[in-house]
Each structure stands twice: as C-alpha cells, then as structure tokens.
PDB file of C-alpha atoms in Angstrom:
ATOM      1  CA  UNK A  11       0.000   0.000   0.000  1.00 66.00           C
ATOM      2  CA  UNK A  12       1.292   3.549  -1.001  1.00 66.00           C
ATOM      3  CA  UNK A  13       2.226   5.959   1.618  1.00 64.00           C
ATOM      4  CA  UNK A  14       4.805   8.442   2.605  1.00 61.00           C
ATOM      5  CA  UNK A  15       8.149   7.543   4.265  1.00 59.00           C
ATOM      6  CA  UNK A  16       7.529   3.995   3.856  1.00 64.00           C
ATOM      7  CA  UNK A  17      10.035   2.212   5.765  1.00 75.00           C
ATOM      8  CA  UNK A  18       9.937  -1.228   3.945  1.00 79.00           C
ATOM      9  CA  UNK A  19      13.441  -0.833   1.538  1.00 83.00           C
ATOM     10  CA  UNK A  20      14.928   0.338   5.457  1.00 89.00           C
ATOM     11  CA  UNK A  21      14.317  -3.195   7.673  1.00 93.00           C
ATOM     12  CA  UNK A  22      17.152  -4.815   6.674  1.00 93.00           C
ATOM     13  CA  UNK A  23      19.236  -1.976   8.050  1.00 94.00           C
ATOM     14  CA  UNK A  24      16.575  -0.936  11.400  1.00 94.00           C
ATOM     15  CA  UNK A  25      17.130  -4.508  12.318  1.00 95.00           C
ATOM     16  CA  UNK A  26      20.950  -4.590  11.937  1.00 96.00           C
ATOM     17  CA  UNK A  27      21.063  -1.730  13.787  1.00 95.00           C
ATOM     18  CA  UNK A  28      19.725  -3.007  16.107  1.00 96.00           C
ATOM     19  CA  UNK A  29      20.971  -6.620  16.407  1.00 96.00           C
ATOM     20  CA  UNK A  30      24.460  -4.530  16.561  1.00 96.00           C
ATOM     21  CA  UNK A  31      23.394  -3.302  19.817  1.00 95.00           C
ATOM     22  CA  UNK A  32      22.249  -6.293  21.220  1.00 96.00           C
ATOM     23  CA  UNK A  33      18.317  -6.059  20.266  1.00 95.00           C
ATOM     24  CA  UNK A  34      17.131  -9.084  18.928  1.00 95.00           C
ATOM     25  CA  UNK A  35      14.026  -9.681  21.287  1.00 96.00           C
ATOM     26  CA  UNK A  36      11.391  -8.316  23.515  1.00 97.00           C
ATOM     27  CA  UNK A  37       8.648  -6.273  22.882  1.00 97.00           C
ATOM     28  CA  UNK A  38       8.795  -3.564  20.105  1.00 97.00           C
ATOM     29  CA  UNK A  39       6.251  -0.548  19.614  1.00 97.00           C
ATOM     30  CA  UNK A  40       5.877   1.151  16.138  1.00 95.00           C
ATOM     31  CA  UNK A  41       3.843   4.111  17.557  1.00 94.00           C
ATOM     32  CA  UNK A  42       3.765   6.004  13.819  1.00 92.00           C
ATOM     33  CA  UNK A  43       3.005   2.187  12.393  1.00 93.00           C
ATOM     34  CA  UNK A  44       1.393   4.095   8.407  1.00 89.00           C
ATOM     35  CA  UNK A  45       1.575   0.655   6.049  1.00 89.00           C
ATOM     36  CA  UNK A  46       2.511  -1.781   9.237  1.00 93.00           C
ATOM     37  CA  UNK A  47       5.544  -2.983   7.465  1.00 94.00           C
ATOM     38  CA  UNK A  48       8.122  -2.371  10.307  1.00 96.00           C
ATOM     39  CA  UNK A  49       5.981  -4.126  12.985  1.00 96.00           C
ATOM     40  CA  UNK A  50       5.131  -7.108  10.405  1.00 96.00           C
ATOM     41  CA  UNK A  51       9.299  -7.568  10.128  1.00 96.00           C
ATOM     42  CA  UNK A  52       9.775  -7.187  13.573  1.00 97.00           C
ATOM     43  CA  UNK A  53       6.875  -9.732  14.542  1.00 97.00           C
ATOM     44  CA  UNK A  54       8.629 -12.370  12.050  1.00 97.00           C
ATOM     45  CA  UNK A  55      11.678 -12.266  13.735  1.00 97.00           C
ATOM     46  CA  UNK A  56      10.168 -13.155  17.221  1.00 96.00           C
ATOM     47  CA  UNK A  57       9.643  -9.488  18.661  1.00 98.00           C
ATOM     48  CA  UNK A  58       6.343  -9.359  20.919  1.00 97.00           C
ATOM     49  CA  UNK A  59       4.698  -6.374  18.779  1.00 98.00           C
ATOM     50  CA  UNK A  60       2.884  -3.304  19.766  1.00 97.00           C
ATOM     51  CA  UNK A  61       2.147  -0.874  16.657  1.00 97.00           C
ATOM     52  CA  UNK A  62      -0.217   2.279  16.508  1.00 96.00           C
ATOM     53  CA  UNK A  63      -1.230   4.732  14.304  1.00 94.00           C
ATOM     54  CA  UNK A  64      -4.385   7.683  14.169  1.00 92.00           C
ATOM     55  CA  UNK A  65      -4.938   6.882  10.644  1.00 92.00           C
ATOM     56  CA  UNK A  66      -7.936   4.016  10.630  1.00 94.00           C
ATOM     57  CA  UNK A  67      -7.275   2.700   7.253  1.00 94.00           C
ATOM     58  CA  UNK A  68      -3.540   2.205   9.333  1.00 94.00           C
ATOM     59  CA  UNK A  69      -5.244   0.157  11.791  1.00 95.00           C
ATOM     60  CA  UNK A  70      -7.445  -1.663   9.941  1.00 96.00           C
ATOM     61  CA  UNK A  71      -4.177  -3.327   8.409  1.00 96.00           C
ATOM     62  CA  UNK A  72      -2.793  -3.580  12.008  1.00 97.00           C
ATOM     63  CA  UNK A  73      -5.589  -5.842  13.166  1.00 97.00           C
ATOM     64  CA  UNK A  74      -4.876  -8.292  10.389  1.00 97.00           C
ATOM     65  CA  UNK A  75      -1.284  -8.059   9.678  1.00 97.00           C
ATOM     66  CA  UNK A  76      -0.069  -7.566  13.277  1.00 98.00           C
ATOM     67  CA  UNK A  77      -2.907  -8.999  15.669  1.00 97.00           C
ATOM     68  CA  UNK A  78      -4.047 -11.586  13.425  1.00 97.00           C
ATOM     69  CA  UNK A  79      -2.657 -15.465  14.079  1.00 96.00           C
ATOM     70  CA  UNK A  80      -5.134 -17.903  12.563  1.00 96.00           C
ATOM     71  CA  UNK A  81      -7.137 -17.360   9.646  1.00 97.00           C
ATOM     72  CA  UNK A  82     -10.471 -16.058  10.822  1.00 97.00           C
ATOM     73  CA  UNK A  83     -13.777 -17.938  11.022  1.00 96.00           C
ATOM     74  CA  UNK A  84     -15.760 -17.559   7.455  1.00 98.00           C
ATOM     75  CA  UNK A  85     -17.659 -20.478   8.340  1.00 97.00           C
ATOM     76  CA  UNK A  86     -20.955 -17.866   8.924  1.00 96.00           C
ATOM     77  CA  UNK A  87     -20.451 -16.543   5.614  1.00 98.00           C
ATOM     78  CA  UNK A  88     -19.696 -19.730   3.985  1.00 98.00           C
ATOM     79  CA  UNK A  89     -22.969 -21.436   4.857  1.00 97.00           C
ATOM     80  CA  UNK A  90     -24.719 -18.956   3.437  1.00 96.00           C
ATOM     81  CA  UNK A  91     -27.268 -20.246   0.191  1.00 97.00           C
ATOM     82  CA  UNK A  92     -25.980 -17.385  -2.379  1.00 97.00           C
ATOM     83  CA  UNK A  93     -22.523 -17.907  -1.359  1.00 98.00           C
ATOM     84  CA  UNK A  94     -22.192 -21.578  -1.663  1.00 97.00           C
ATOM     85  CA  UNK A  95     -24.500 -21.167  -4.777  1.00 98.00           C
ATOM     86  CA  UNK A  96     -22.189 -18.759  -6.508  1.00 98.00           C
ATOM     87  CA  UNK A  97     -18.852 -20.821  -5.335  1.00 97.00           C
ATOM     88  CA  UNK A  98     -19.987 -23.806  -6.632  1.00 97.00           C
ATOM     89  CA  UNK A  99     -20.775 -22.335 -10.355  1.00 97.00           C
ATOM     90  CA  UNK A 100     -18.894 -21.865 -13.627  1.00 97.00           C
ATOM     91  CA  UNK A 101     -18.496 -18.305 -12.250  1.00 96.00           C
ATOM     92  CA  UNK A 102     -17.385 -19.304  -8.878  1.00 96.00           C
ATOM     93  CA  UNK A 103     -14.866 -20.912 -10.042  1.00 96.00           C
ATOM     94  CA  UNK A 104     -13.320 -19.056 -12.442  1.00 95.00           C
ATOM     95  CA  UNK A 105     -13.539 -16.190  -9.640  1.00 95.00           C
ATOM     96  CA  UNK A 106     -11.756 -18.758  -7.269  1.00 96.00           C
ATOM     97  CA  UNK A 107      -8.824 -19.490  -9.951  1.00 95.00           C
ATOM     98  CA  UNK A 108      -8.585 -15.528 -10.430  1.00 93.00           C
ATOM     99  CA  UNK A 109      -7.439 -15.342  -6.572  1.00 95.00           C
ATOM    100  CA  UNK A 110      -3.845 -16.312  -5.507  1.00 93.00           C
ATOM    101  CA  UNK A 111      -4.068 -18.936  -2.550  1.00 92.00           C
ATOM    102  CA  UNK A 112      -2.011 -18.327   0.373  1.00 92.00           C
ATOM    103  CA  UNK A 113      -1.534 -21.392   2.632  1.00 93.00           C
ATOM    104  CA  UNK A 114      -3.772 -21.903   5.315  1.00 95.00           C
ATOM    105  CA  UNK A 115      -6.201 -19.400   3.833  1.00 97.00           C
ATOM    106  CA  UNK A 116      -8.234 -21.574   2.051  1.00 97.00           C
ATOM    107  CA  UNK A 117     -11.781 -20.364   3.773  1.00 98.00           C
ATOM    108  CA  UNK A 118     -10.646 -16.417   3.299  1.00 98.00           C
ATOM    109  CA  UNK A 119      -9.406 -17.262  -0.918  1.00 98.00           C
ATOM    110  CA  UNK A 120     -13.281 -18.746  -1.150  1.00 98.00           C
ATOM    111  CA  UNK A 121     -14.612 -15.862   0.270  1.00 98.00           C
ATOM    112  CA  UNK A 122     -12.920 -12.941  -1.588  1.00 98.00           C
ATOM    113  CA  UNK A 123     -13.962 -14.795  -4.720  1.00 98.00           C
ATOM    114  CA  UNK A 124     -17.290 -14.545  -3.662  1.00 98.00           C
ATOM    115  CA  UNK A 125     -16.647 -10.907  -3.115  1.00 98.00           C
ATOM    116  CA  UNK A 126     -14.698 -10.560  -6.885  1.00 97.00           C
ATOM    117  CA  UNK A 127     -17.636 -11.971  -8.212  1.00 96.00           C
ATOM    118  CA  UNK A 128     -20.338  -9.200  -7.011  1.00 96.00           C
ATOM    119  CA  UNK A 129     -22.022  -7.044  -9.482  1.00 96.00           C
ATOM    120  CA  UNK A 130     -20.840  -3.381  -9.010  1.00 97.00           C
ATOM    121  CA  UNK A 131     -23.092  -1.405  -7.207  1.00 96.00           C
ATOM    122  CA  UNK A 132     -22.486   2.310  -7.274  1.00 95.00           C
ATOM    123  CA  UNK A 133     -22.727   4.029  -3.985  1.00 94.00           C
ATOM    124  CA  UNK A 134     -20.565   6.982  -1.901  1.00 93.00           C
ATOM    125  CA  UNK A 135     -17.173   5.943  -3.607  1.00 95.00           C
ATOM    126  CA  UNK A 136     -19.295   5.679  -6.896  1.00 96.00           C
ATOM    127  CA  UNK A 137     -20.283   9.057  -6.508  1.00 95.00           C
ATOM    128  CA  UNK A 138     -17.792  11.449  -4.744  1.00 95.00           C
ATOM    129  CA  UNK A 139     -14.635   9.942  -6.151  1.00 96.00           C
ATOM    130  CA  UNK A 140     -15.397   8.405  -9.410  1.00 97.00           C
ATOM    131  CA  UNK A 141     -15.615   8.822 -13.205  1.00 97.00           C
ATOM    132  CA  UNK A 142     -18.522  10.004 -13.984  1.00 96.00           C
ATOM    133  CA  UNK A 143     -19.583  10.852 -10.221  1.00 95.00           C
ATOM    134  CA  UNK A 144     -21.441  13.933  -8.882  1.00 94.00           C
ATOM    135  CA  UNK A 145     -18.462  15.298  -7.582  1.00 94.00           C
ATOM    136  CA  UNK A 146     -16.016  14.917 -11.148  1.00 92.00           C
ATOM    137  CA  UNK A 147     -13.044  13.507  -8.790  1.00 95.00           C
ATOM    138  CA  UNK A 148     -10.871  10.881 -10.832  1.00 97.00           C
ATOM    139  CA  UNK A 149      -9.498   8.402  -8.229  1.00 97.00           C
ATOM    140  CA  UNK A 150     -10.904   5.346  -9.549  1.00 98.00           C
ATOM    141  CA  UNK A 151     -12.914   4.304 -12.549  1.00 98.00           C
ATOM    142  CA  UNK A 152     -16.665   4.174 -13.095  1.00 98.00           C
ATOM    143  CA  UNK A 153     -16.568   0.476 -12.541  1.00 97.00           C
ATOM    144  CA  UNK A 154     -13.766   0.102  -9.766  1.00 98.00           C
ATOM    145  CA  UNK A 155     -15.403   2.364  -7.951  1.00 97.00           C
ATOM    146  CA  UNK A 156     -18.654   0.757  -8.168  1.00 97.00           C
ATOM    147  CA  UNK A 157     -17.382  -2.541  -7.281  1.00 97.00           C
ATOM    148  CA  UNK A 158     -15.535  -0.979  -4.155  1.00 97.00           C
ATOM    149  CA  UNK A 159     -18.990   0.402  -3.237  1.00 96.00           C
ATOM    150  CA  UNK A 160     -20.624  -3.425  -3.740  1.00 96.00           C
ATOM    151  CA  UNK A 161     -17.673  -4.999  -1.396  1.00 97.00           C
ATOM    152  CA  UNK A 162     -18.105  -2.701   1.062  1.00 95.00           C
ATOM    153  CA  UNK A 163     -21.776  -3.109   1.166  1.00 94.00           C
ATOM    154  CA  UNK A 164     -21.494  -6.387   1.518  1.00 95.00           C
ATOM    155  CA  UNK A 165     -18.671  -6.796   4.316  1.00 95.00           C
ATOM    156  CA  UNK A 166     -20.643  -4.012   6.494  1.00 93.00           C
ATOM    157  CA  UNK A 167     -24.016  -6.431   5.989  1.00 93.00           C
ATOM    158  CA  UNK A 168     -22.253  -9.660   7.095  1.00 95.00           C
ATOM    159  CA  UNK A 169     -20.863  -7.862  10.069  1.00 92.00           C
ATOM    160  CA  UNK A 170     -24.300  -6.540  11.253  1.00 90.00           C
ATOM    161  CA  UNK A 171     -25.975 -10.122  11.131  1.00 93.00           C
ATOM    162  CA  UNK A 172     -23.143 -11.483  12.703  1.00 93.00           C
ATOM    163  CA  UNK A 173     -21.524 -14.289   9.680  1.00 95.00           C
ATOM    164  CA  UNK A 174     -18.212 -12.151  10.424  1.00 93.00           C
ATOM    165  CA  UNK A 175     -16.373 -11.575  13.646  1.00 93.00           C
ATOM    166  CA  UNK A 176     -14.346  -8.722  13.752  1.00 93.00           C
ATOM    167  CA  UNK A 177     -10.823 -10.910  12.822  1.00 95.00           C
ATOM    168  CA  UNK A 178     -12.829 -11.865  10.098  1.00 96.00           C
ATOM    169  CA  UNK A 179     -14.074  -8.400   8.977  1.00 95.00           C
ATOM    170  CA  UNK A 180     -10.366  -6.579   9.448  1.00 96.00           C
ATOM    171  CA  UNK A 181      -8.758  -9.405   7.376  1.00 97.00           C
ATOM    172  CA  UNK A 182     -11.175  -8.691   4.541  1.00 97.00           C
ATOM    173  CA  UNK A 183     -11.385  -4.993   4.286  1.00 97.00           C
ATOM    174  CA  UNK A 184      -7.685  -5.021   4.472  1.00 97.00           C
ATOM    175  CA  UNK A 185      -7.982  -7.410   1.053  1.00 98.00           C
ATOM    176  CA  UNK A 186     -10.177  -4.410  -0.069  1.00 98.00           C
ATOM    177  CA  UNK A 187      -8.351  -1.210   1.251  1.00 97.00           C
ATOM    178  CA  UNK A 188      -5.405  -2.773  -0.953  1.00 97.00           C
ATOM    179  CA  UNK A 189      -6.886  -3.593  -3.796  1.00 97.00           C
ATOM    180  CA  UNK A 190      -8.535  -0.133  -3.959  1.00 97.00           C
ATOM    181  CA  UNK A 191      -5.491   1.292  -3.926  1.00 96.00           C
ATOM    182  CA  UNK A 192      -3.888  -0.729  -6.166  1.00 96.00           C
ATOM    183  CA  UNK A 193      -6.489   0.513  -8.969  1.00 97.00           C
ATOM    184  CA  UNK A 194      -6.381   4.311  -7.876  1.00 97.00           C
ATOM    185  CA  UNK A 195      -5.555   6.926 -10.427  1.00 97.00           C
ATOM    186  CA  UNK A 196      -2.893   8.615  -8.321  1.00 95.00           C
ATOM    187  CA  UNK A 197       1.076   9.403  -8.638  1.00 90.00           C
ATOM    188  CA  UNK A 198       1.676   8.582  -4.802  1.00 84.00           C
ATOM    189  CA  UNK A 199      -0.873  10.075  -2.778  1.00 88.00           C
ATOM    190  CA  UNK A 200      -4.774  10.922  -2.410  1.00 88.00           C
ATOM    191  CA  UNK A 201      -3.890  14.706  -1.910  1.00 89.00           C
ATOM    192  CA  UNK A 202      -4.855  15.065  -5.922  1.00 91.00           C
ATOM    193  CA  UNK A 203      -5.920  12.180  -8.566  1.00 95.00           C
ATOM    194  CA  UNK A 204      -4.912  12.546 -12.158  1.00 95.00           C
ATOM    195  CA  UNK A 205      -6.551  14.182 -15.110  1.00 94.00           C
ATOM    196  CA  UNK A 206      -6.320  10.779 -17.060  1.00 96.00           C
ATOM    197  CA  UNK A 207      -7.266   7.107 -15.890  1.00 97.00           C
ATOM    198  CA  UNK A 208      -3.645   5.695 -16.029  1.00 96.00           C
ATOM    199  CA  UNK A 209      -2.858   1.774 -17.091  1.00 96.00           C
ATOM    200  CA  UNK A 210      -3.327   0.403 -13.298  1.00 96.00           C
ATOM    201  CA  UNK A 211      -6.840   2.676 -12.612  1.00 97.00           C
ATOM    202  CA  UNK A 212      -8.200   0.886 -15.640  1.00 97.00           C
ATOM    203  CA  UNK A 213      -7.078  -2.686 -14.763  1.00 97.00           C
ATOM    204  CA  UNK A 214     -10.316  -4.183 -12.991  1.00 96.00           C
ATOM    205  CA  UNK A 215     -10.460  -4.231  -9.224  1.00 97.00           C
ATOM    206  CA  UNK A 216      -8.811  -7.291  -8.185  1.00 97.00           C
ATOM    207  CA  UNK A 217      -9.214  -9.007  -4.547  1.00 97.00           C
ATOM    208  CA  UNK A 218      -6.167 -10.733  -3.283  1.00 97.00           C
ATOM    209  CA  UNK A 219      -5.302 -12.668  -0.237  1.00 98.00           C
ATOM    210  CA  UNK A 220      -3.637 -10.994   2.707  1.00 97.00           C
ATOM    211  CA  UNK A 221      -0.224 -12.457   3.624  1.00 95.00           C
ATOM    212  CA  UNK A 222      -0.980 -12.984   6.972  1.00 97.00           C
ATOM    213  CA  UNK A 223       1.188 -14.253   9.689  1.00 96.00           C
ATOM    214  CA  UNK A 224       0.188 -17.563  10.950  1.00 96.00           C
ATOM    215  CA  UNK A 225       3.784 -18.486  12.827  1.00 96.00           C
ATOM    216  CA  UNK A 226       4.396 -15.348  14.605  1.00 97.00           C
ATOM    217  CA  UNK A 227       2.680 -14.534  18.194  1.00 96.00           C
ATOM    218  CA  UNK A 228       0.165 -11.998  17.735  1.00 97.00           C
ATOM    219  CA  UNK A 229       0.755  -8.590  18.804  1.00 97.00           C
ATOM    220  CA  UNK A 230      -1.657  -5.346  19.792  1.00 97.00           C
ATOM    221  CA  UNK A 231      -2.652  -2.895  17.150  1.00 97.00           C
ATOM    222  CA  UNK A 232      -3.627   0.722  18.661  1.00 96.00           C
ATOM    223  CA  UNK A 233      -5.168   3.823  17.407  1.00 94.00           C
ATOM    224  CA  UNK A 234      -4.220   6.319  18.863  1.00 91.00           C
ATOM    225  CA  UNK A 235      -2.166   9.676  20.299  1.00 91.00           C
ATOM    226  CA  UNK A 236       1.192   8.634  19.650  1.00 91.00           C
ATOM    227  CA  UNK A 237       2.746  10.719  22.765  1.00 89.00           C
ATOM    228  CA  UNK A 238       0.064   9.166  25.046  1.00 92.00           C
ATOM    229  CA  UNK A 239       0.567   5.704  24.100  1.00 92.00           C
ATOM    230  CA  UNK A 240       4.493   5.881  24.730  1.00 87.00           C
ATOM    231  CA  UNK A 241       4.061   6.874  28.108  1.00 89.00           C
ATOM    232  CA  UNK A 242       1.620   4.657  28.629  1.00 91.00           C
ATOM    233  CA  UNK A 243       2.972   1.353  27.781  1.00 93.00           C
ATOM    234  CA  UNK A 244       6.497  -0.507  28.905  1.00 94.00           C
ATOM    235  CA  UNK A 245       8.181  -1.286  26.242  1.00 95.00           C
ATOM    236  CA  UNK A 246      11.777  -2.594  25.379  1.00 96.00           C
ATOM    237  CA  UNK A 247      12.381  -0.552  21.929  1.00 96.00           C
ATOM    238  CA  UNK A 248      10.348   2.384  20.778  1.00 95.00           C
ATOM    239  CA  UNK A 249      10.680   2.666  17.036  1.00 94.00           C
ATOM    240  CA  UNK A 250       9.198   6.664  16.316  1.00 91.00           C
ATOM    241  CA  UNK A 251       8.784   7.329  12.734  1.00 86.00           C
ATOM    242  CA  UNK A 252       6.783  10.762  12.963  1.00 81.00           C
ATOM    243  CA  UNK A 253       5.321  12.698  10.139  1.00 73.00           C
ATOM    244  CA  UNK A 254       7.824  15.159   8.089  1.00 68.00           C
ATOM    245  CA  UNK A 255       5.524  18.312   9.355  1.00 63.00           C
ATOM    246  CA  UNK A 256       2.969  19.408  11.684  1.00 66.00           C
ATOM    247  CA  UNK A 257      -0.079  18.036   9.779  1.00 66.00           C
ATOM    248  CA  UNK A 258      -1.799  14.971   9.967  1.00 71.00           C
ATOM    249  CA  UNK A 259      -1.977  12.188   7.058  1.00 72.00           C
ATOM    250  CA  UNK A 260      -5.326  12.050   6.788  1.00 73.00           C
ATOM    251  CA  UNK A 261      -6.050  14.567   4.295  1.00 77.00           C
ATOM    252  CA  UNK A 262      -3.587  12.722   2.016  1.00 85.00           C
ATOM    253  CA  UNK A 263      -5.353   9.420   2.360  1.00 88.00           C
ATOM    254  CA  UNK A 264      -8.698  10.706   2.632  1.00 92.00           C
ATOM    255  CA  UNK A 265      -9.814   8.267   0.343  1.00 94.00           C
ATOM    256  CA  UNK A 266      -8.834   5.394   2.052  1.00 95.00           C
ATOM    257  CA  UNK A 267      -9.940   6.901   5.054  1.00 94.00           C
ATOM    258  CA  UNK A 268     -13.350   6.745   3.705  1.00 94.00           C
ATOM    259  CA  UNK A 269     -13.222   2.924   2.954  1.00 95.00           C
ATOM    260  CA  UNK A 270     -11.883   1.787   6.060  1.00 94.00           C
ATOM    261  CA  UNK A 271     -14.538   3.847   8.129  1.00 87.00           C
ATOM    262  CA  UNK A 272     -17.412   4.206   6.489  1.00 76.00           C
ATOM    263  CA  UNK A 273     -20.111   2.136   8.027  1.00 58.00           C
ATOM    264  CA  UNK A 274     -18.249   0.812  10.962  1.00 50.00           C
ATOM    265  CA  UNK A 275     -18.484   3.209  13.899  1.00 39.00           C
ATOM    266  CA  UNK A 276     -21.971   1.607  15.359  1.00 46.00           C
ATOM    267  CA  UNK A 277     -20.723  -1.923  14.175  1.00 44.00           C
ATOM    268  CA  UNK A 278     -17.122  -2.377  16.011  1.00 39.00           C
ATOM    269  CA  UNK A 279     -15.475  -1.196  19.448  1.00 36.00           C
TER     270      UNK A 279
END
C-alpha cells in the first residue's frame, strides 16, 4: 500500500542496527506504524509487537497483519445459500482461480472470490470519487469504484448479522483497502488524482489474499495519540517514525480513510 516515508526498503538496516546493539528480542512498539511494514518484520523475527497509528485505514491493516494469528472464522459466511451457490458455479470458479491462494487461507481465498464476483453497485465511492460521479473527482474508474462500493456493502451487511467476527471483517477490508489502492488513479498520494485514468486505474479491481502471519505470536494494534501511548505502555524498543511536518496524514489518504470507516463506527469497538 502507497504511503509516505515507507520504511519497507529500510528493515534490513533498522534490524541490523539493532541486532548490533544487542536487540534481537522483547517487545517492540511502532507508535507512527502508516503501512505496518516495520511491525510485520519485527513480529517475524520473534519481537512481541505493539504498533499504533491515528490513521484508521492504518489500523485496519494492524488488526490483520499484526494482531491476526489464525485465519479467521468464514464459516458464517460460507454457509450462506448465495454464497455456496455462486462458489460452486462456472463463475465461482473461475472467480476462485482468479485469486492467488495463500496457505492456510483456504476459507478467506473462497470468500474474496465470492466478493470478486459481485455485481458493481455504485454508492458513496461511486459518486464522490469516481468517473462520472457527482463530484467529477478521478481516483478510480466508473466500474472500480462501483465494485468498491458493492464490497463494502457487503462486508458491512455480514458484520451486522453477525456471519463475520471482527478478525474476520479486518482481514477482509484489508484485502479491499489494498486492492482499492492498487487501482487508484494517483502518482503517490490521495492529496490530488490525475486528469487521465492511467494503465493500473483501468485494470479491474482485483481481490487478493492478505499475507498474513500464521507463525508469529500476535501482537496489539492501537489507534491512537502517539505521545500518550508511549508513556503509557512498557516497552523494550520504541521505534518513532513521525510525520515530516505538523499536519496529519489524513487529508492525504482521505480516500482510504473513507473505505476503512465508512459504516463501521456503530458496528465495532
């Protein structure tokens, strides 16, 4: 996922610094966490994790990349007629094929091929952010935008009647917070889109399988103040990556923002 002052071409050389002073366990807090990737490299190599950020499409990745240790229950969503209707057609299974298997993940691949396969169903994102909405913003395409809408829909449904617990809901709007912006018609952030759908904005939305963690001990995802958690929680290393300036993220991943809240504040603690 694209974001400023990603730190993923940097763990090779955070850890050796690290290891060269004598840091190769205990428990590690990422209190600016943005994409995760630091905590998710520090988890694999046997750290006990803490990681925090205000940004909510942040935490939503938290939850399933660092607090996440088994694949999630689907079995709710799995039982359901149209779902076991749809997986078991020419459709379904084409849909299936289309999404890369990660092992151990079987139930979750089945379900986001479900989700692939949804008609698109234009709603907010439809409208606000994409061709040919109300408000003439270029993020995504008239389709991809549509189909975002139709996930969505569907994931916030499934967690009001229950067929998803929350592991299960984090795991797969992280699937869709990446995907969306995988297809967004941006140069590196949601401050502006551009004037033209590029190659990757007109590539259709495509679900894939979160490389979760299934080894590693789960960790704690947080949201919130940054200076408050610190002092709040004992820690052996603090890793602080703050922002370049006094302003806050959000209104450069507004968009994302939008996905990972919309719908959930009455639904989730």
């Amino acid at each position: 996922m694209r974001l400023i002052g990603n730190k993923t071409k940097l763990l090779d050389a955070i850890e050796g610094f690290l290891a060269e002073r004598g840091v190769v366990h205990g428990t590690f807090l990422d209190v600016f966490a943005g994409t995760a990737s630091v905590g998710r490299h520090f988890r694999g190599l046997g750290f006990d994790v803490r990681t925090n950020d205000l940004l909510m499409s942040s935490w939503v990745r938290q939850r399933a990349y660092i607090a996440t240790d088994h694949e999630p229950d689907f079995a709710g969503v799995l039982r359901q007629r149209t779902v076991k209707r749809f997986l078991a057609s020419a459709a379904g299974r084409e849909a299936l094929a289309a999404v890369d298997p990660q092992p151990g993940l079987d139930e979750t691949r089945q379900v986001l091929a479900y989700l692939q396969g949804l008609a698109p169903a234009p709603g907010l994102l439809a409208r606000q952010y994409s061709e040919g909405g109300d408000a003439d913003r270029l993020y995504f395409s008239a389709e991809n935008g549509a189909r975002i809408d139709a996930i969505h829909a569907q994931l916030v449904a499934w967690r009001r009647r229950r067929k998803l617990d929350e592991a299960g809901f984090f795991v797969l709007l992280t699937a869709l917070l990446e995907a969306a912006d995988r297809a967004a018609n941006i140069s590196g952030t949601y401050g502006a889109f551009l004037k033209a759908l590029q190659r990757n904005a007109r590539e259709p939305l495509a679900l894939r399988v979160p490389q979760l963690d299934l080894i590693a001990k789960a960790g704690r995802a947080f949201r919130g103040d940054a200076n408050q958690l610190a002092a709040k929680l004992r820690v052996d290393t603090l890793y602080m990556d703050p922002p370049y300036n006094g302003r806050q993220y959000a209104k450069n991943y507004h968009v994302m923002e939008v996905i990972a809240e919309l719908h959930t504040v009455d639904d989730i603690d």
